[in-house]
PDB file of C-alpha atoms in Angstrom:
ATOM      1  CA  MET A 173      -4.860   2.205 -17.551  1.00  0.00           C
ATOM      2  CA  ARG A 174      -6.287   3.612 -14.084  1.00  0.00           C
ATOM      3  CA  PHE A 175      -4.701   4.810 -11.218  1.00  0.00           C
ATOM      4  CA  ASN A 176      -4.948   2.693  -7.849  1.00  0.00           C
ATOM      5  CA  ASP A 177      -2.901   3.916  -4.809  1.00  0.00           C
ATOM      6  CA  GLY A 178      -0.460   6.739  -4.300  1.00  0.00           C
ATOM      7  CA  ALA A 179       1.452   8.749  -1.568  1.00  0.00           C
ATOM      8  CA  VAL A 180       3.524  11.660  -1.035  1.00  0.00           C
ATOM      9  CA  ASP A 181       7.256  11.613  -0.018  1.00  0.00           C
ATOM     10  CA  SER A 182       8.941  13.863   2.506  1.00  0.00           C
ATOM     11  CA  HIS A 183      10.145  16.460  -0.111  1.00  0.00           C
ATOM     12  CA  GLY A 184       6.341  16.850  -1.571  1.00  0.00           C
ATOM     13  CA  ARG A 185       6.592  14.601  -4.571  1.00  0.00           C
ATOM     14  CA  PHE A 186       3.572  12.338  -5.225  1.00  0.00           C
ATOM     15  CA  TRP A 187       3.801   9.021  -6.162  1.00  0.00           C
ATOM     16  CA  ALA A 188       1.192   6.853  -8.018  1.00  0.00           C
ATOM     17  CA  GLY A 189       0.671   3.644  -9.354  1.00  0.00           C
ATOM     18  CA  ALA A 190      -1.355   2.871 -12.592  1.00  0.00           C
ATOM     19  CA  MET A 191      -2.633  -0.394 -13.578  1.00  0.00           C
ATOM     20  CA  ASN A 192      -4.771  -2.001 -16.577  1.00  0.00           C
ATOM     21  CA  ASP A 193      -8.456  -1.066 -15.761  1.00  0.00           C
ATOM     22  CA  PRO A 194      -9.995  -4.762 -14.728  1.00  0.00           C
ATOM     23  CA  LYS A 195     -13.405  -3.564 -16.027  1.00  0.00           C
ATOM     24  CA  ILE A 196     -11.646  -3.647 -19.353  1.00  0.00           C
ATOM     25  CA  GLN A 197      -8.909  -6.448 -19.228  1.00  0.00           C
ATOM     26  CA  LYS A 198      -7.282  -8.633 -16.600  1.00  0.00           C
ATOM     27  CA  PRO A 199      -4.439  -6.837 -15.107  1.00  0.00           C
ATOM     28  CA  THR A 200      -0.764  -7.669 -16.533  1.00  0.00           C
ATOM     29  CA  ASN A 201       2.445  -6.392 -15.791  1.00  0.00           C
ATOM     30  CA  GLU A 202       1.820  -3.147 -18.015  1.00  0.00           C
ATOM     31  CA  GLY A 203       1.536  -1.423 -14.370  1.00  0.00           C
ATOM     32  CA  VAL A 204       3.800   1.588 -13.712  1.00  0.00           C
ATOM     33  CA  LEU A 205       4.951   3.802 -10.838  1.00  0.00           C
ATOM     34  CA  PHE A 206       4.813   7.346 -11.527  1.00  0.00           C
ATOM     35  CA  ARG A 207       6.501  10.376  -9.707  1.00  0.00           C
ATOM     36  CA  LEU A 208       5.117  13.951  -9.896  1.00  0.00           C
ATOM     37  CA  ASP A 209       7.420  16.416  -8.693  1.00  0.00           C
ATOM     38  CA  PRO A 210       6.569  19.877  -7.357  1.00  0.00           C
ATOM     39  CA  ASP A 211       7.407  21.502 -10.770  1.00  0.00           C
ATOM     40  CA  LEU A 212       4.889  19.083 -12.272  1.00  0.00           C
ATOM     41  CA  LYS A 213       7.655  17.235 -14.167  1.00  0.00           C
ATOM     42  CA  LEU A 214       6.434  13.624 -14.344  1.00  0.00           C
ATOM     43  CA  HIS A 215       8.799  10.387 -14.171  1.00  0.00           C
ATOM     44  CA  ARG A 216       8.167   7.011 -14.598  1.00  0.00           C
ATOM     45  CA  MET A 217       9.900   5.141 -11.867  1.00  0.00           C
ATOM     46  CA  VAL A 218       9.063   1.579 -11.706  1.00  0.00           C
ATOM     47  CA  GLU A 219       7.568  -0.354 -14.734  1.00  0.00           C
ATOM     48  CA  GLN A 220       6.260  -4.076 -15.158  1.00  0.00           C
ATOM     49  CA  LEU A 221       4.050  -4.010 -12.179  1.00  0.00           C
ATOM     50  CA  THR A 222       1.015  -5.681 -12.127  1.00  0.00           C
ATOM     51  CA  ILE A 223      -1.315  -3.894  -9.457  1.00  0.00           C
ATOM     52  CA  PRO A 224       0.771  -1.259  -7.612  1.00  0.00           C
ATOM     53  CA  ASN A 225      -0.308  -0.556  -4.368  1.00  0.00           C
ATOM     54  CA  GLY A 226       0.706   0.605  -0.862  1.00  0.00           C
ATOM     55  CA  ILE A 227       3.555   3.122  -1.227  1.00  0.00           C
ATOM     56  CA  GLY A 228       5.459   4.467   1.817  1.00  0.00           C
ATOM     57  CA  TRP A 229       8.782   5.249   3.393  1.00  0.00           C
ATOM     58  CA  ASN A 230      10.561   4.422   6.656  1.00  0.00           C
ATOM     59  CA  PRO A 231      10.843   6.726   9.388  1.00  0.00           C
ATOM     60  CA  ALA A 232      14.599   7.310   8.347  1.00  0.00           C
ATOM     61  CA  ASP A 233      13.555   8.308   5.156  1.00  0.00           C
ATOM     62  CA  ASP A 234      16.174   6.112   3.443  1.00  0.00           C
ATOM     63  CA  THR A 235      13.935   3.196   2.107  1.00  0.00           C
ATOM     64  CA  MET A 236      10.571   3.321   0.130  1.00  0.00           C
ATOM     65  CA  TYR A 237       8.115   0.227   0.206  1.00  0.00           C
ATOM     66  CA  LEU A 238       5.929  -0.474  -2.693  1.00  0.00           C
ATOM     67  CA  THR A 239       3.305  -3.495  -3.105  1.00  0.00           C
ATOM     68  CA  ASP A 240       2.626  -5.271  -6.280  1.00  0.00           C
ATOM     69  CA  SER A 241      -0.329  -7.147  -4.918  1.00  0.00           C
ATOM     70  CA  PRO A 242      -0.755 -10.047  -7.376  1.00  0.00           C
ATOM     71  CA  THR A 243       2.805 -11.234  -6.878  1.00  0.00           C
ATOM     72  CA  GLY A 244       2.039 -11.355  -3.020  1.00  0.00           C
ATOM     73  CA  LYS A 245       5.092  -9.071  -2.647  1.00  0.00           C
ATOM     74  CA  ILE A 246       6.347  -6.006  -1.001  1.00  0.00           C
ATOM     75  CA  PHE A 247       9.342  -4.530  -2.289  1.00  0.00           C
ATOM     76  CA  ALA A 248      12.033  -2.120  -0.581  1.00  0.00           C
ATOM     77  CA  PHE A 249      13.939   0.342  -2.478  1.00  0.00           C
ATOM     78  CA  ASP A 250      17.004   2.133  -1.470  1.00  0.00           C
ATOM     79  CA  PHE A 251      15.437   5.991  -1.396  1.00  0.00           C
ATOM     80  CA  ASP A 252      17.424   9.283  -1.749  1.00  0.00           C
ATOM     81  CA  ALA A 253      15.191  11.731  -0.210  1.00  0.00           C
ATOM     82  CA  LYS A 254      17.040  14.719  -1.911  1.00  0.00           C
ATOM     83  CA  THR A 255      16.556  13.806  -5.350  1.00  0.00           C
ATOM     84  CA  GLY A 256      13.890  11.164  -5.437  1.00  0.00           C
ATOM     85  CA  ALA A 257      15.770   8.325  -6.628  1.00  0.00           C
ATOM     86  CA  ILE A 258      15.036   4.845  -5.962  1.00  0.00           C
ATOM     87  CA  SER A 259      17.615   2.070  -6.318  1.00  0.00           C
ATOM     88  CA  ASN A 260      18.387  -1.382  -5.336  1.00  0.00           C
ATOM     89  CA  ARG A 261      14.910  -3.148  -5.611  1.00  0.00           C
ATOM     90  CA  ARG A 262      14.573  -6.182  -3.435  1.00  0.00           C
ATOM     91  CA  VAL A 263      11.736  -8.287  -1.760  1.00  0.00           C
ATOM     92  CA  HIS A 264      10.868  -6.887   1.762  1.00  0.00           C
ATOM     93  CA  PHE A 265       8.051  -9.153   2.301  1.00  0.00           C
ATOM     94  CA  ASP A 266       6.662 -12.143   0.294  1.00  0.00           C
ATOM     95  CA  ILE A 267       3.360 -13.739   1.766  1.00  0.00           C
ATOM     96  CA  GLY A 268       3.728 -17.057   0.257  1.00  0.00           C
ATOM     97  CA  GLU A 269       0.303 -17.865  -0.459  1.00  0.00           C
ATOM     98  CA  PRO A 270      -2.727 -16.949  -2.458  1.00  0.00           C
ATOM     99  CA  LYS A 271      -3.723 -13.658  -0.642  1.00  0.00           C
ATOM    100  CA  GLU A 272      -2.722 -10.607  -1.666  1.00  0.00           C
ATOM    101  CA  PRO A 273      -1.130  -7.638   0.220  1.00  0.00           C
ATOM    102  CA  ASP A 274      -2.989  -4.534  -0.458  1.00  0.00           C
ATOM    103  CA  GLY A 275      -2.836  -0.848   0.678  1.00  0.00           C
ATOM    104  CA  PHE A 276      -0.485  -0.302   4.060  1.00  0.00           C
ATOM    105  CA  ALA A 277       0.305   2.241   6.681  1.00  0.00           C
ATOM    106  CA  ILE A 278       3.600   2.618   8.604  1.00  0.00           C
ATOM    107  CA  ASP A 279       3.832   3.433  12.145  1.00  0.00           C
ATOM    108  CA  GLU A 280       6.579   5.396  14.001  1.00  0.00           C
ATOM    109  CA  GLU A 281       8.729   2.273  14.861  1.00  0.00           C
ATOM    110  CA  GLY A 282       9.145   1.504  10.979  1.00  0.00           C
ATOM    111  CA  CYS A 283       6.548  -1.471  10.805  1.00  0.00           C
ATOM    112  CA  LEU A 284       4.305  -1.796   7.961  1.00  0.00           C
ATOM    113  CA  TRP A 285       0.475  -2.362   8.713  1.00  0.00           C
ATOM    114  CA  SER A 286      -0.593  -4.122   5.385  1.00  0.00           C
ATOM    115  CA  ALA A 287      -3.959  -4.896   4.401  1.00  0.00           C
ATOM    116  CA  ILE A 288      -4.547  -8.906   3.301  1.00  0.00           C
ATOM    117  CA  TYR A 289      -6.961  -9.081   0.498  1.00  0.00           C
ATOM    118  CA  GLY A 290      -8.946 -12.128   0.543  1.00  0.00           C
ATOM    119  CA  GLY A 291      -7.024 -12.791   3.906  1.00  0.00           C
ATOM    120  CA  GLY A 292      -9.105 -11.229   6.330  1.00  0.00           C
ATOM    121  CA  LYS A 293      -6.766  -9.358   8.378  1.00  0.00           C
ATOM    122  CA  ILE A 294      -4.144  -6.726   8.522  1.00  0.00           C
ATOM    123  CA  ILE A 295      -0.651  -7.902   9.380  1.00  0.00           C
ATOM    124  CA  ARG A 296       2.195  -6.102  11.008  1.00  0.00           C
ATOM    125  CA  ILE A 297       5.572  -6.541   9.189  1.00  0.00           C
ATOM    126  CA  SER A 298       8.754  -5.651  11.187  1.00  0.00           C
ATOM    127  CA  PRO A 299      11.644  -3.397   9.563  1.00  0.00           C
ATOM    128  CA  ALA A 300      13.426  -6.905   9.047  1.00  0.00           C
ATOM    129  CA  GLY A 301      10.565  -8.226   6.973  1.00  0.00           C
ATOM    130  CA  LYS A 302       9.003 -10.463   9.648  1.00  0.00           C
ATOM    131  CA  VAL A 303       5.506 -10.860  10.645  1.00  0.00           C
ATOM    132  CA  ILE A 304       4.878  -9.520  14.293  1.00  0.00           C
ATOM    133  CA  GLY A 305       1.299  -9.177  14.837  1.00  0.00           C
ATOM    134  CA  GLU A 306      -2.020  -8.992  12.931  1.00  0.00           C
ATOM    135  CA  VAL A 307      -5.453  -7.812  13.383  1.00  0.00           C
ATOM    136  CA  ILE A 308      -8.303 -10.424  12.311  1.00  0.00           C
ATOM    137  CA  LEU A 309     -11.632  -8.910  10.587  1.00  0.00           C
ATOM    138  CA  PRO A 310     -14.956 -10.341  10.235  1.00  0.00           C
ATOM    139  CA  THR A 311     -14.737 -10.017   6.443  1.00  0.00           C
ATOM    140  CA  ARG A 312     -12.115 -11.323   3.610  1.00  0.00           C
ATOM    141  CA  ASN A 313     -11.234  -8.422   1.337  1.00  0.00           C
ATOM    142  CA  ILE A 314      -9.227  -5.798   3.344  1.00  0.00           C
ATOM    143  CA  THR A 315      -8.167  -2.966   1.499  1.00  0.00           C
ATOM    144  CA  CYS A 316      -6.355  -0.236   3.416  1.00  0.00           C
ATOM    145  CA  PRO A 317      -5.233   1.036   6.765  1.00  0.00           C
ATOM    146  CA  THR A 318      -4.539   4.623   7.864  1.00  0.00           C
ATOM    147  CA  PHE A 319      -3.536   5.727  11.245  1.00  0.00           C
ATOM    148  CA  VAL A 320      -5.287   8.693  13.353  1.00  0.00           C
ATOM    149  CA  GLY A 321      -3.138   8.663  16.557  1.00  0.00           C
ATOM    150  CA  THR A 322      -2.911   5.133  17.631  1.00  0.00           C
ATOM    151  CA  GLU A 323      -5.935   3.914  15.806  1.00  0.00           C
ATOM    152  CA  LEU A 324      -5.963   2.180  12.603  1.00  0.00           C
ATOM    153  CA  PHE A 325      -8.891   2.863  10.464  1.00  0.00           C
ATOM    154  CA  ILE A 326      -9.311  -0.038   7.987  1.00  0.00           C
ATOM    155  CA  THR A 327     -11.207  -0.154   4.689  1.00  0.00           C
ATOM    156  CA  THR A 328     -12.728  -3.271   3.301  1.00  0.00           C
ATOM    157  CA  ALA A 329     -14.231  -4.396  -0.101  1.00  0.00           C
ATOM    158  CA  LYS A 330     -17.665  -6.410  -0.350  1.00  0.00           C
ATOM    159  CA  ASP A 331     -16.918  -9.857  -1.348  1.00  0.00           C
ATOM    160  CA  ASP A 332     -17.239 -11.046  -4.880  1.00  0.00           C
ATOM    161  CA  VAL A 333     -20.234 -13.414  -3.832  1.00  0.00           C
ATOM    162  CA  ASN A 334     -23.467 -12.287  -2.473  1.00  0.00           C
ATOM    163  CA  ASP A 335     -22.769 -11.516   1.223  1.00  0.00           C
ATOM    164  CA  GLU A 336     -25.834 -13.236   2.425  1.00  0.00           C
ATOM    165  CA  GLN A 337     -24.187 -16.332   1.058  1.00  0.00           C
ATOM    166  CA  LEU A 338     -21.216 -15.801   3.131  1.00  0.00           C
ATOM    167  CA  PRO A 339     -20.990 -17.483   6.720  1.00  0.00           C
ATOM    168  CA  ASN A 340     -21.476 -14.793   9.541  1.00  0.00           C
ATOM    169  CA  SER A 341     -17.710 -14.944  10.228  1.00  0.00           C
ATOM    170  CA  ILE A 342     -16.882 -13.142   7.216  1.00  0.00           C
ATOM    171  CA  ARG A 343     -20.070 -11.360   5.942  1.00  0.00           C
ATOM    172  CA  TYR A 344     -19.350  -7.759   6.799  1.00  0.00           C
ATOM    173  CA  GLY A 345     -17.322  -6.645   3.762  1.00  0.00           C
ATOM    174  CA  GLY A 346     -17.518  -2.947   2.332  1.00  0.00           C
ATOM    175  CA  ARG A 347     -17.177  -1.403   5.960  1.00  0.00           C
ATOM    176  CA  LEU A 348     -14.941   0.601   7.548  1.00  0.00           C
ATOM    177  CA  TYR A 349     -13.280  -0.708  10.850  1.00  0.00           C
ATOM    178  CA  CYS A 350     -11.293   0.917  13.571  1.00  0.00           C
ATOM    179  CA  VAL A 351      -9.049  -0.594  16.054  1.00  0.00           C
ATOM    180  CA  ASP A 352      -6.529   0.978  18.742  1.00  0.00           C
ATOM    181  CA  VAL A 353      -3.251  -0.947  18.037  1.00  0.00           C
ATOM    182  CA  GLY A 354      -1.364   1.099  20.696  1.00  0.00           C
ATOM    183  CA  VAL A 355       1.293   2.438  18.352  1.00  0.00           C
ATOM    184  CA  ARG A 356       0.987   6.032  16.475  1.00  0.00           C
ATOM    185  CA  GLY A 357       1.329   6.202  12.887  1.00  0.00           C
ATOM    186  CA  LYS A 358       4.250   7.895  11.053  1.00  0.00           C
ATOM    187  CA  PRO A 359       2.730  11.333   9.832  1.00  0.00           C
ATOM    188  CA  LYS A 360       1.651  12.005   6.222  1.00  0.00           C
ATOM    189  CA  ASN A 361       3.327  14.204   3.994  1.00  0.00           C
ATOM    190  CA  GLN A 362       1.411  17.095   1.705  1.00  0.00           C
ATOM    191  CA  PHE A 363       2.110  18.030  -1.947  1.00  0.00           C
ATOM    192  CA  ARG A 364       4.471  20.891  -2.525  1.00  0.00           C
ATOM    193  CA  PHE A 365       3.998  23.027  -5.519  1.00  0.00           C
ATOM    194  CA  GLN A 366       7.145  24.888  -6.486  1.00  0.00           C
ATOM    195  CA  ASP A 367       7.329  28.228  -5.768  1.00  0.00           C
TER     196      ASP A 367
END
């Protein structure tokens, strides 16, 4: 197993997803989402994930989102900020095609900006779970966006085939991109050690 993605909630708890290491075996539904509390107690929060990816919370701090990439789904959970409990797992967004949502960032309007691995784009998903915008990039494997003000910095991975064999329109994997999307990102939280 290895860790893949993580995020910190409003009360300083660190959430991280673990998955099968693809260098050892093909990922299966043995993935787990863990929560590390400020007192350093570790909790298994969600099991039977394949590749747990993007994790984040809406601006109201009452919904947590979690991507399970190979399923094509981003799940929503009711979130209790005081206790860190999650419940009522449901599908917030299903890409419905053989592309994978990867990491995401959340803006101050509560929209998710999800990287689409194999799809060459970032999509903006509304709080209602609808695609309301997209950013097209010159490579297929988009991995994760993050906000700096209104600018979205976007990481990508090199393609599985030799880049020289790809058309120019999708050749530029493994690079960092930046685009101003006109909306600010939701501020990030920091882990808090218990006093």
